[in-house]
XYZ file of C-alpha atoms in Angstrom:
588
model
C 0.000 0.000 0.000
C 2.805 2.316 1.201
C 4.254 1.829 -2.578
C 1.348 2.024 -4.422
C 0.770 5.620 -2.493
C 4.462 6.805 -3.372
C 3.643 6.055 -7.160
C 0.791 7.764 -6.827
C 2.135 11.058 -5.118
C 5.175 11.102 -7.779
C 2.998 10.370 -10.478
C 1.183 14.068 -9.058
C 4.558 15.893 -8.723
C 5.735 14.830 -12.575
C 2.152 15.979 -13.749
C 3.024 19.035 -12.091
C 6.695 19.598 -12.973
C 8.423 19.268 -9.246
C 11.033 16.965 -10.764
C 12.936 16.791 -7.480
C 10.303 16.283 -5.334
C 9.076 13.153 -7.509
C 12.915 12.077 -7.900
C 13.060 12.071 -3.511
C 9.924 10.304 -3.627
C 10.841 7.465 -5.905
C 14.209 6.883 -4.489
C 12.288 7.067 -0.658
C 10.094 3.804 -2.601
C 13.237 2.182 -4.194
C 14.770 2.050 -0.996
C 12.150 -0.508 0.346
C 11.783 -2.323 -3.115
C 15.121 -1.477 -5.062
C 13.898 -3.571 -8.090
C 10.244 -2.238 -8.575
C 9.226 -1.702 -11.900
C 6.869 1.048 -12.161
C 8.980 2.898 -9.414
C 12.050 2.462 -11.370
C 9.947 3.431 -14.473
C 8.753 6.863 -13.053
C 12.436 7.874 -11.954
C 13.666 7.284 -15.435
C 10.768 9.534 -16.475
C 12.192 12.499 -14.238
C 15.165 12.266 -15.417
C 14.426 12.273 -18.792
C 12.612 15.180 -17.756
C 15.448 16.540 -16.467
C 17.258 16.339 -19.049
C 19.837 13.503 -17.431
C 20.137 11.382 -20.403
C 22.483 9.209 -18.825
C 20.944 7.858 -16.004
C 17.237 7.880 -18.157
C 19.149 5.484 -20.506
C 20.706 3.058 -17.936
C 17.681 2.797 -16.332
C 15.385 2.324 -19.316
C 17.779 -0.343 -20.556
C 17.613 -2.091 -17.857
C 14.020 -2.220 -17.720
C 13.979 -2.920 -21.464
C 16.111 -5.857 -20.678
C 14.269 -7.546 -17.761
C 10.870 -7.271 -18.568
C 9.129 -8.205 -22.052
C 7.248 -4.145 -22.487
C 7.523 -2.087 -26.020
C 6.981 0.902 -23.639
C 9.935 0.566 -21.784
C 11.663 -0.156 -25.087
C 11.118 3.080 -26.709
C 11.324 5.078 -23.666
C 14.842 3.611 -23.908
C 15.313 4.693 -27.416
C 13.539 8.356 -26.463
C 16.571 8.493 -24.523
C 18.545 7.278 -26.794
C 17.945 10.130 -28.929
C 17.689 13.047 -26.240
C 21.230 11.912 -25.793
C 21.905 12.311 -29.596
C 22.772 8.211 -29.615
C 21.252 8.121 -32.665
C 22.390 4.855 -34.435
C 21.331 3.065 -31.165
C 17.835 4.756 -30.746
C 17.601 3.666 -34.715
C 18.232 0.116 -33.337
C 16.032 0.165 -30.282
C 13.146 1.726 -31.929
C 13.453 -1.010 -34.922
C 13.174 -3.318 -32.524
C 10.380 -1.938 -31.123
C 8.504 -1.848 -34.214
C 9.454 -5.367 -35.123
C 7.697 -6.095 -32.437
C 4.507 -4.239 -33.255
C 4.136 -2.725 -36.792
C 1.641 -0.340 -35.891
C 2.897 2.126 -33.734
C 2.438 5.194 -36.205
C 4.656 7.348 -33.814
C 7.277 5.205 -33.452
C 8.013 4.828 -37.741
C 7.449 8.717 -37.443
C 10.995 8.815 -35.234
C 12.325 6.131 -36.775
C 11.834 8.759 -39.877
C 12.924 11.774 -38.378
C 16.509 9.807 -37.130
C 17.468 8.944 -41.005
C 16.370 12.123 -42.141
C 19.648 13.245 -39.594
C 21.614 10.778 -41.183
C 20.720 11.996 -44.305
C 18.880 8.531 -45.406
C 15.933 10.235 -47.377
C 15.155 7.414 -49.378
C 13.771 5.475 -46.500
C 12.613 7.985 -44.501
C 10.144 8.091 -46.803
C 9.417 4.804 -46.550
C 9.096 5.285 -42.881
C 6.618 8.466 -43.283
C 4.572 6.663 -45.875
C 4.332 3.597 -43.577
C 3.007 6.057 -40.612
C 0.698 7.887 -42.882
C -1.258 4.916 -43.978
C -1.826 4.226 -40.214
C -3.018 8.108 -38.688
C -1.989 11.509 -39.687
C 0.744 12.620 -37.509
C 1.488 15.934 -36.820
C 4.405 17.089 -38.902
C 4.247 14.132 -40.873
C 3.303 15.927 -44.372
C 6.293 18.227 -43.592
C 8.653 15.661 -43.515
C 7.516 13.682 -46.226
C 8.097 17.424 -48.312
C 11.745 17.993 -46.651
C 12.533 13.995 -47.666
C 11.047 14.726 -51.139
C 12.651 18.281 -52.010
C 16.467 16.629 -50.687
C 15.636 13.836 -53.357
C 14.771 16.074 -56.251
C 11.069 15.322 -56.646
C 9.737 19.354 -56.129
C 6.267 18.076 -57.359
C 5.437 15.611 -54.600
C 7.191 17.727 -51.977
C 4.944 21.076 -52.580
C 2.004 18.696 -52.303
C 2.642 17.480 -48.740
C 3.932 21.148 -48.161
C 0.740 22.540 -48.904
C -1.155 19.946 -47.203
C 0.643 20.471 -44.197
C -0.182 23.849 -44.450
C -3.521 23.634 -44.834
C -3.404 21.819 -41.611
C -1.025 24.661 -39.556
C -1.723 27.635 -41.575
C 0.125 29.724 -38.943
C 3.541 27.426 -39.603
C 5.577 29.954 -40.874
C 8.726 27.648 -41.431
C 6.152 25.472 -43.766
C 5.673 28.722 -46.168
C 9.158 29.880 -46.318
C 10.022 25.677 -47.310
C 7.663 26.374 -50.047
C 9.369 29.874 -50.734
C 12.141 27.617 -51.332
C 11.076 24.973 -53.280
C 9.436 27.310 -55.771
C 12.810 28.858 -56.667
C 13.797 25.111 -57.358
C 10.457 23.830 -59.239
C 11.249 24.639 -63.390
C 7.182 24.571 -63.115
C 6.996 27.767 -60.565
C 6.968 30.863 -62.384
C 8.242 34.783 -61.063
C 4.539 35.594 -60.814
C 3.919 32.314 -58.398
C 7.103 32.756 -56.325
C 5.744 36.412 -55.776
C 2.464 34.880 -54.567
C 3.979 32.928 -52.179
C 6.211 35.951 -50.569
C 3.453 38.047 -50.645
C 1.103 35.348 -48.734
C 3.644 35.506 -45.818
C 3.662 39.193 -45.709
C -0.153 38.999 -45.581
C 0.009 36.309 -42.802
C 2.762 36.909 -40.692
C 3.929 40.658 -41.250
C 1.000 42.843 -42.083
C -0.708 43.066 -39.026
C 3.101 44.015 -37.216
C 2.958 48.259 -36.481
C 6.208 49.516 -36.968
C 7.926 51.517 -34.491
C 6.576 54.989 -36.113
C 9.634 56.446 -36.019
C 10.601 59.556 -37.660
C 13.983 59.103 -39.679
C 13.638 62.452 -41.619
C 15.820 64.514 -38.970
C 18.932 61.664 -39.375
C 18.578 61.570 -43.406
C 18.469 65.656 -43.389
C 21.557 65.806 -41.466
C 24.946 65.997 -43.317
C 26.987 62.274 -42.410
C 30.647 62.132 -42.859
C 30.266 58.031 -41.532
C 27.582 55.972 -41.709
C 26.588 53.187 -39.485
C 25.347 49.761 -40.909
C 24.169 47.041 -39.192
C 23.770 43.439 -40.263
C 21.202 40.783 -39.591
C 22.071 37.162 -40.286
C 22.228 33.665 -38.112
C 25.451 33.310 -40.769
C 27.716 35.034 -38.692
C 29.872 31.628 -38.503
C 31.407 29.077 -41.187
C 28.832 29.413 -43.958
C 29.425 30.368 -47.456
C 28.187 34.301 -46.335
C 31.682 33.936 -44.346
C 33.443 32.505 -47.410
C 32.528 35.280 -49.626
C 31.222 38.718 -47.595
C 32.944 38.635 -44.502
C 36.528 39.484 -47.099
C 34.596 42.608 -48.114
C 33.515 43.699 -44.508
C 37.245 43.198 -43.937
C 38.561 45.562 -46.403
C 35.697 48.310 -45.964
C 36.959 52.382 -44.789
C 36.469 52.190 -41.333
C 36.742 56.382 -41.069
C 33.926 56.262 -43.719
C 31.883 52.978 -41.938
C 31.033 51.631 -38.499
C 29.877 48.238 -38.946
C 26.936 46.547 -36.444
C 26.095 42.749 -36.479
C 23.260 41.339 -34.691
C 23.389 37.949 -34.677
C 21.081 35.410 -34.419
C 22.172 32.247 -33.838
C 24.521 30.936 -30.620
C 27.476 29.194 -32.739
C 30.582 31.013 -32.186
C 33.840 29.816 -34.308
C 36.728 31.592 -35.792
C 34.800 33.181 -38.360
C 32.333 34.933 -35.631
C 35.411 35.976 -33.789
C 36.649 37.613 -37.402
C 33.114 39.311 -37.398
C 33.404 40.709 -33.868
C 36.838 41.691 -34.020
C 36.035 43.930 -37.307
C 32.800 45.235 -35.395
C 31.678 48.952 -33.476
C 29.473 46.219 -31.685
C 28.667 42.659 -31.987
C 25.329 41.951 -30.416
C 23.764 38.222 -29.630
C 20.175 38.702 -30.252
C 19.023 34.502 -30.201
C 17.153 34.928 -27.952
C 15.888 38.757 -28.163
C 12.253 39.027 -29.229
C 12.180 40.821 -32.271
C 11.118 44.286 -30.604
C 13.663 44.262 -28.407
C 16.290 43.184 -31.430
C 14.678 46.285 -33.430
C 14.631 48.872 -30.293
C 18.698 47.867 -30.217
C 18.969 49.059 -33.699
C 16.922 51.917 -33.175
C 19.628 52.866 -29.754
C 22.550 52.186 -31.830
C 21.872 54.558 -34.579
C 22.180 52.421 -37.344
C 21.641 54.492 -40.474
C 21.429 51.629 -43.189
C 20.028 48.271 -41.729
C 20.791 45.010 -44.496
C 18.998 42.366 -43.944
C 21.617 38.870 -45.441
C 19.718 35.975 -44.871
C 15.518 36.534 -46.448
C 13.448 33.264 -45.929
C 16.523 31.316 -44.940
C 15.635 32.778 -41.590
C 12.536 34.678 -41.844
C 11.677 35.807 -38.194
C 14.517 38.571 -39.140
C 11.567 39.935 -41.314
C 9.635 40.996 -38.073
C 12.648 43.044 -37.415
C 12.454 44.973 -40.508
C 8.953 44.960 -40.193
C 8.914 47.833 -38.038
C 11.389 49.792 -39.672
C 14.071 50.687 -36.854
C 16.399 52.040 -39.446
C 15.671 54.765 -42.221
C 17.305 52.917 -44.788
C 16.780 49.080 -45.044
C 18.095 46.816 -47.792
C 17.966 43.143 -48.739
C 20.789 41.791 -49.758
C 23.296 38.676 -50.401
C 20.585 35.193 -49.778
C 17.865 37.301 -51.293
C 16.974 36.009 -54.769
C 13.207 37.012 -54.536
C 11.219 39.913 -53.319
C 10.805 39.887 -49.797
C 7.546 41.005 -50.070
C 7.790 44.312 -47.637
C 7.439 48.152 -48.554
C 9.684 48.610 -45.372
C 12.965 47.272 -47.361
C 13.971 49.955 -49.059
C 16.163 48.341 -52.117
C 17.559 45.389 -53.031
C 20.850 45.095 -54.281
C 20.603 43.008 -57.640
C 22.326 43.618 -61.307
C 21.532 43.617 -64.934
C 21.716 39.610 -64.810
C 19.797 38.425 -62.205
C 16.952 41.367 -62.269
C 15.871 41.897 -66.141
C 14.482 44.625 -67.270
C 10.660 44.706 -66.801
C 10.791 42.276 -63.762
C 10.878 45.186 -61.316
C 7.012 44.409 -61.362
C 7.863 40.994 -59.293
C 9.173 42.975 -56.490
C 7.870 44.818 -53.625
C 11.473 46.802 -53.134
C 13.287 49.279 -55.656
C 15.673 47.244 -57.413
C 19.366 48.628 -57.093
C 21.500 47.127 -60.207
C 25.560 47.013 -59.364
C 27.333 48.137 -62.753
C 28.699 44.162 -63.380
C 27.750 41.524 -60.997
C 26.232 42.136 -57.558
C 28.482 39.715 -55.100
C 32.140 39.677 -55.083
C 34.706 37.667 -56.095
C 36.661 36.301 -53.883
C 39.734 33.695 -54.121
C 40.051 31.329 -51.161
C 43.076 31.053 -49.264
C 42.267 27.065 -49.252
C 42.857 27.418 -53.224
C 45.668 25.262 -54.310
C 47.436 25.423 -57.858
C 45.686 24.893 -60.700
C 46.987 21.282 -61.928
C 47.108 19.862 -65.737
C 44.185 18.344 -67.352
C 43.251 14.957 -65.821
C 41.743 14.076 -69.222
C 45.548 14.289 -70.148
C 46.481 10.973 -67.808
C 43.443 9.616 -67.437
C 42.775 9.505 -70.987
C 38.430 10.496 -71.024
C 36.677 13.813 -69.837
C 35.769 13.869 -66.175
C 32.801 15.799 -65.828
C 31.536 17.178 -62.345
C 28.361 17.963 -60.222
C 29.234 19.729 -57.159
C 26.053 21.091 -55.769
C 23.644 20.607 -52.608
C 21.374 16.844 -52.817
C 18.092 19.117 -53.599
C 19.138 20.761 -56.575
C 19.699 17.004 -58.684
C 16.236 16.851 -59.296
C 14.892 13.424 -62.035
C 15.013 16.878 -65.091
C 18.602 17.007 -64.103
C 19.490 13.581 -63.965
C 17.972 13.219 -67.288
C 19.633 15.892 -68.767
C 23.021 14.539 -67.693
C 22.205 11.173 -69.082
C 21.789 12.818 -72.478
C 25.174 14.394 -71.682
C 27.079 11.616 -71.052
C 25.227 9.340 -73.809
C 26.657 12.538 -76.330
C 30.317 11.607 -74.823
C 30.835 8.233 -74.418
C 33.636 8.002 -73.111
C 33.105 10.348 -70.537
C 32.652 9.707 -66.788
C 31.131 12.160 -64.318
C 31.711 12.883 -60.326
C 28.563 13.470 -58.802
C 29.703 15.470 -55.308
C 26.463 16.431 -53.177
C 27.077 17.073 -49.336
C 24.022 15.422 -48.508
C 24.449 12.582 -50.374
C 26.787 10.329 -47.794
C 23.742 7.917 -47.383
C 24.460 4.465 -49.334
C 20.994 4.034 -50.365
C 20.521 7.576 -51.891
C 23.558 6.930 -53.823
C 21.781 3.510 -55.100
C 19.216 5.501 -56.095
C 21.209 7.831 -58.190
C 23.320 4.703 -60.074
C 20.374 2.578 -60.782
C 18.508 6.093 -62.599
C 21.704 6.044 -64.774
C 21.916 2.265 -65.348
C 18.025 1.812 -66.436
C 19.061 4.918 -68.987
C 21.978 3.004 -70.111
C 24.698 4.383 -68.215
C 27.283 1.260 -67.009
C 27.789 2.228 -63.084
C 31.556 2.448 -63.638
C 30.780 5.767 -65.215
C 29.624 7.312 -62.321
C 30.980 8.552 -59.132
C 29.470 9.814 -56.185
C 30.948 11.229 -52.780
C 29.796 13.428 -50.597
C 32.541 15.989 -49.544
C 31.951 18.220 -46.946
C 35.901 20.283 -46.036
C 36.064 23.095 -48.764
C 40.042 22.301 -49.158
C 39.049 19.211 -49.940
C 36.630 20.151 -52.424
C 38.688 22.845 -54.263
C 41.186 19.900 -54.194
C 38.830 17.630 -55.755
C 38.482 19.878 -58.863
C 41.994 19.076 -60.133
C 40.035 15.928 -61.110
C 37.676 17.694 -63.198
C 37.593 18.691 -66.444
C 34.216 20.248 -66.943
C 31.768 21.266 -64.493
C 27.672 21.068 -65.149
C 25.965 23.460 -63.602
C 22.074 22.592 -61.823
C 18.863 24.667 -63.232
C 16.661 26.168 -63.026
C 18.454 26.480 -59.706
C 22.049 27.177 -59.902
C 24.887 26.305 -57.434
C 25.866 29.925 -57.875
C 28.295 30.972 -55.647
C 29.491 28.337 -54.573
C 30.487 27.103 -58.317
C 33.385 30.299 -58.228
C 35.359 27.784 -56.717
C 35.302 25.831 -59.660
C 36.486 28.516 -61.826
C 38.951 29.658 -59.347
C 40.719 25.709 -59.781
C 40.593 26.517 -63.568
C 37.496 24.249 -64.082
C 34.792 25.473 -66.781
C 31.696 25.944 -65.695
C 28.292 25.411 -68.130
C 24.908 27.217 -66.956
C 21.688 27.830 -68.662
C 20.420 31.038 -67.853
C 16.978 30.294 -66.533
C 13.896 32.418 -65.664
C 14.754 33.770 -62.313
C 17.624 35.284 -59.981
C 18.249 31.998 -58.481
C 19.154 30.475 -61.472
C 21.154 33.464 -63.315
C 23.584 34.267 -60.284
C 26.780 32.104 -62.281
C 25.505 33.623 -65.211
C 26.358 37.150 -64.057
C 29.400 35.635 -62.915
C 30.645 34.218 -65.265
C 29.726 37.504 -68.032
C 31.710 39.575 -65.157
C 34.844 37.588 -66.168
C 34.432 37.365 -69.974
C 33.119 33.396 -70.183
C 29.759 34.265 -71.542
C 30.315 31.325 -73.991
C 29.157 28.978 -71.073
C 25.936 30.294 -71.069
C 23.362 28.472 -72.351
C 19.778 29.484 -73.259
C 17.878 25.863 -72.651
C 18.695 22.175 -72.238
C 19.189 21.208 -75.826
C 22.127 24.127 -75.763
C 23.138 23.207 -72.541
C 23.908 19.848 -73.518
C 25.513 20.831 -77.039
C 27.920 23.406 -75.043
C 29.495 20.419 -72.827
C 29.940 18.064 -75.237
C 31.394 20.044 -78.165
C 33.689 21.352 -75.035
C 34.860 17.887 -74.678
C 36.602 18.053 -77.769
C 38.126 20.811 -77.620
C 41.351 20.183 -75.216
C 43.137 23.713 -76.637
C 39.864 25.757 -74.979
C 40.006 23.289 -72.068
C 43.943 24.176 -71.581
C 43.015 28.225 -71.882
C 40.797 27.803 -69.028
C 43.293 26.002 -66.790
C 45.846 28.144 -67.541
C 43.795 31.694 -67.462
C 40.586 31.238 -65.530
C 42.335 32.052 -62.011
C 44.386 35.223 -63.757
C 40.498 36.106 -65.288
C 39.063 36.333 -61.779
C 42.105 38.315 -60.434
C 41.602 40.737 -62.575
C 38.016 41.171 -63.287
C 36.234 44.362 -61.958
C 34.545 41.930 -59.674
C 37.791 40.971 -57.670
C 37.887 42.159 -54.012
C 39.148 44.961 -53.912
C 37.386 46.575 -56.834
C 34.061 44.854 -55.317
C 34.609 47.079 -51.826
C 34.704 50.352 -54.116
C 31.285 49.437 -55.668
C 29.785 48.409 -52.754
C 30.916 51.174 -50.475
C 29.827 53.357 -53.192
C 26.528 51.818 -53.770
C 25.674 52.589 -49.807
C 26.421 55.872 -50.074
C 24.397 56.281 -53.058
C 21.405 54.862 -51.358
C 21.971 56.969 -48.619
C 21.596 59.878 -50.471
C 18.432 59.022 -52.442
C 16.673 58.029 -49.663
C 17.741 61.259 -48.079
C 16.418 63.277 -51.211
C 13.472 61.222 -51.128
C 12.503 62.302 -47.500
C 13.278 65.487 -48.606
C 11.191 65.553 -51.545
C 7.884 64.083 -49.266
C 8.289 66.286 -46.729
């Protein structure tokens, strides 16, 4: 009786969150039965609570072990994972569904574990198995994430849009369709707009803005401005790779520099951003007032916003307008959908002519290409040809897992049908699962392509993947998404890139690129061209040679190296500055 009242008193204190005083009751029981079950049971409970992983797992193991119960089995692989064990929760909780088939929220972890581990393929095999049983919450958004990393857009924006029509105040679900959009060769400009302008009405619209006058700061004469940066990218990212340079290099007797940052990783490349900083501010956990009434204290004259949907509770910030001048800039390659941003900073290339109507900000066009160029100090030499000693053409894919959709697969199957000799690396960070890779070899072996042909790795160290280049002879660009940026190292190791210019900014960044250093001959306008351009370069070794030997010297040179880049850009801000100062002006 005295037991069966302890239970019952803990069972009370868990319900209402005294942790300790259940965890002094238990151990008062376990004291006159050491080896009760249900006591035993409840203290692993508290400390899983408690978030003392170790002790919840040794204990639910045990149970696990001595008594036949699936619920002491997963609560030993809910530990498991808590404790980021992941392989061994992925063991326990397959045993656990061995066991019992049904358990619709036990595939739905099982699911969410390989989509860590990057095992997409089954993961979906997982979610599909769970669906057929009940709708779980978040279920339809994983099934989209699992279908976007494996290329099938279609699918993925239905179970995005269904699980938005079940949480229609999810505003991560809307900026993953944001994203998929840019991605989808059947999303349009006008449909991508649609979508921006949805969250605006949803999630921004309703946000009053701080109502404060700027008019007396733009009116008065500035010999240095203040700028402030928003991002979560503060840290090793490719914003570090190819901004942070810039920030480096910018007149600090012309520009203070403010970063508010986001997110709570700190590395050498935050310390880089702090050391260059007036002020380096940790706003992660800041509600977005209290981030904006910072910016509004510290003055900043020109507030540029880095990151758009990638992170778009930033938006709330610039929502209410704590800086007279706001810009979008850098991950932005749609409107943001907000009159408070002031420009965006764009070019000739990216933005056409005429598709100033797809965006709710002014459009600011750099004379060449809007980001800078920038040469990594990882960047070894530039080695000889490897079709000279290996004797075929090596070409390359080095892009994220979501970009290779089936279109692109497809396309390079007609590519390497063209050159038949040819062989081509296939490099995807996300693609380290076994299974995925399967998936990718047995596309190209039911289109006729012998397995030997094609290689797949999945490197993540960017020495390593410059490295890796000296390997290649021709890259292949993805659309209608390109790799963009992260293609200049390509070009940097001497490696041709081809591109199609496609129908938005997402897929025409390496195009401006690549016109900024005189290669516009990579450019295609469609597949068919696409396809033409790599093979004819194939057999052309003298061209292939030239752009070992010159592509590095091209990039040095161009107007868009470093060095020239900081002129533009400090020269763009200023420029801004003043029209939005003769604008006030003009209003008031």
């Amino acid at each position: 009786m005295l037991i069966d009242a302890l239970i019952s008193d803990a069972t009370e204190l868990i319900k209402k969150k005294s942790l300790d005083q259940a965890k002094r009751v238990l151990n008062d029981g376990l004291k006159i039965d050491s080896s009760h079950p249900k006591l035993t049971f409840l203290l692993g409970q508290v400390m899983l609570q408690k978030k003392d992983f170790e002790p919840a797992i040794r204990i639910f193991k045990s149970l696990s072990e001595q008594h036949d119960s699936i619920e002491y089995l997963n609560f030993y692989a809910q530990a498991l994972e808590c404790n980021s064990n992941h392989k061994e929760a992925l063991d326990v909780y397959l045993r656990s569904i061995k066991r019992d088939g049904e358990q619709a929220d036990i595939l739905f972890k099982i699911a969410c574990i390989l989509i860590i581990d990057k095992q997409f393929d089954l993961a979906l095999k997982f979610l599909t198995q769970a669906k057929n049983i009940t709708e779980l919450p978040g279920l339809y958004e994983k099934m989209g994430f699992a279908l976007a990393q494996l290329g099938d857009y279609k699918n993925s924006y239905i179970c995005y849009q269904k699980a938005l029509d079940k949480d229609p105040q999810d505003k991560k679900l809307l900026c993953s369709m944001i994203s998929l959009a840019q991605k989808d060769p059947k999303k349009n400009l006008e449909h991508i707009q649609s979508l921006v302008l949805k969250y605006h009405d949803n999630f921004l619209v309703d946000i009053e803005s701080l109502k404060i006058n700027h008019s007396l700061k733009l009116f008065g004469s500035k010999t240095k401005l203040n700028i402030g940066f928003v991002s979560g990218n503060f840290r090793k990212n490719p914003l570090s790779f190819n901004f942070l340079p810039v920030l480096e290099l910018m007149n600090k007797d012309q520009f203070d520099l403010f970063f508010y940052y986001s997110k709570d990783i700190v590395d050498g490349f935050t310390r880089r951003f702090q050391k260059l900083a007036a002020k380096f501010e940790m706003v992660t956990n800041l509600d977005y007032r209290d981030i904006a009434t910072r910016i509004l204290t510290d003055k900043i004259d020109i507030l540029i916003n880095l990151d758009a949907f990638e992170d778009a509770s930033q938006l709330e910030v610039f929502k209410l307008k704590p800086a007279p001048v706001q810009i979008a800039h850098y991950a932005a390659t749609t409107t943001l959908g907000m009159p408070e941003i002031d420009y965006m900073l764009a070019d000739r290339f990216v933005v056409k002519p005429g598709e100033e109507i797809f965006f709710s900000e002014k459009i600011y066009r750099f004379p060449r290409t809007y980001f800078p160029v920038v040469i990594s100090d990882l960047a070894q030499p530039v080695r000889r040809l490897p079709m000279m000693s290996k004797g075929y053409i090596t070409f390359g894919v080095t892009s994220n897992l979501h970009r290779i959709s089936h279109e692109m697969l497809g396309t390079w199957v007609h590519v390497l049908k063209k050159s038949p000799k040819s062989k081509l690396v296939i490099d995807a960070k996300d693609l380290s699962s076994p299974s995925c890779q399967k998936l990718i070899t047995n596309f190209f072996a039911s289109n006729g392509i012998e397995e030997s042909r094609i290689i797949i790795k999945s490197t993540i160290d960017r020495g390593e993947l410059l490295n890796g280049y000296n390997q290649i002879d021709i890259v292949l660009d993805t659309f209608p998404s390109s790799g963009a940026i992260g293609l200049l190292d390509a070009l940097i190791m001497g490696v041709p890139v081809i591109t199609v210019e496609s129908d938005r900014w997402s897929g025409r960044m390496l195009s401006s690129l690549l016109r900024s250093i005189g290669c516009s001959e990579l450019i295609a306008a469609n597949t068919e061209e696409y396809i033409d351009k790599a093979c004819s370069l194939t057999h052309d070794r003298q061209r292939l040679e030239d752009y070992r030997l010159n592509l590095r010297t091209k990039i040095e040179n161009s107007p868009q190296s470093i060095n020239n880049y900081v002129k533009t850009f400090e020269g763009v801000l200023h420029d801004i500055w003043q029209r939005v100062a003769k604008q006030y002006k003009s209003e008031s």
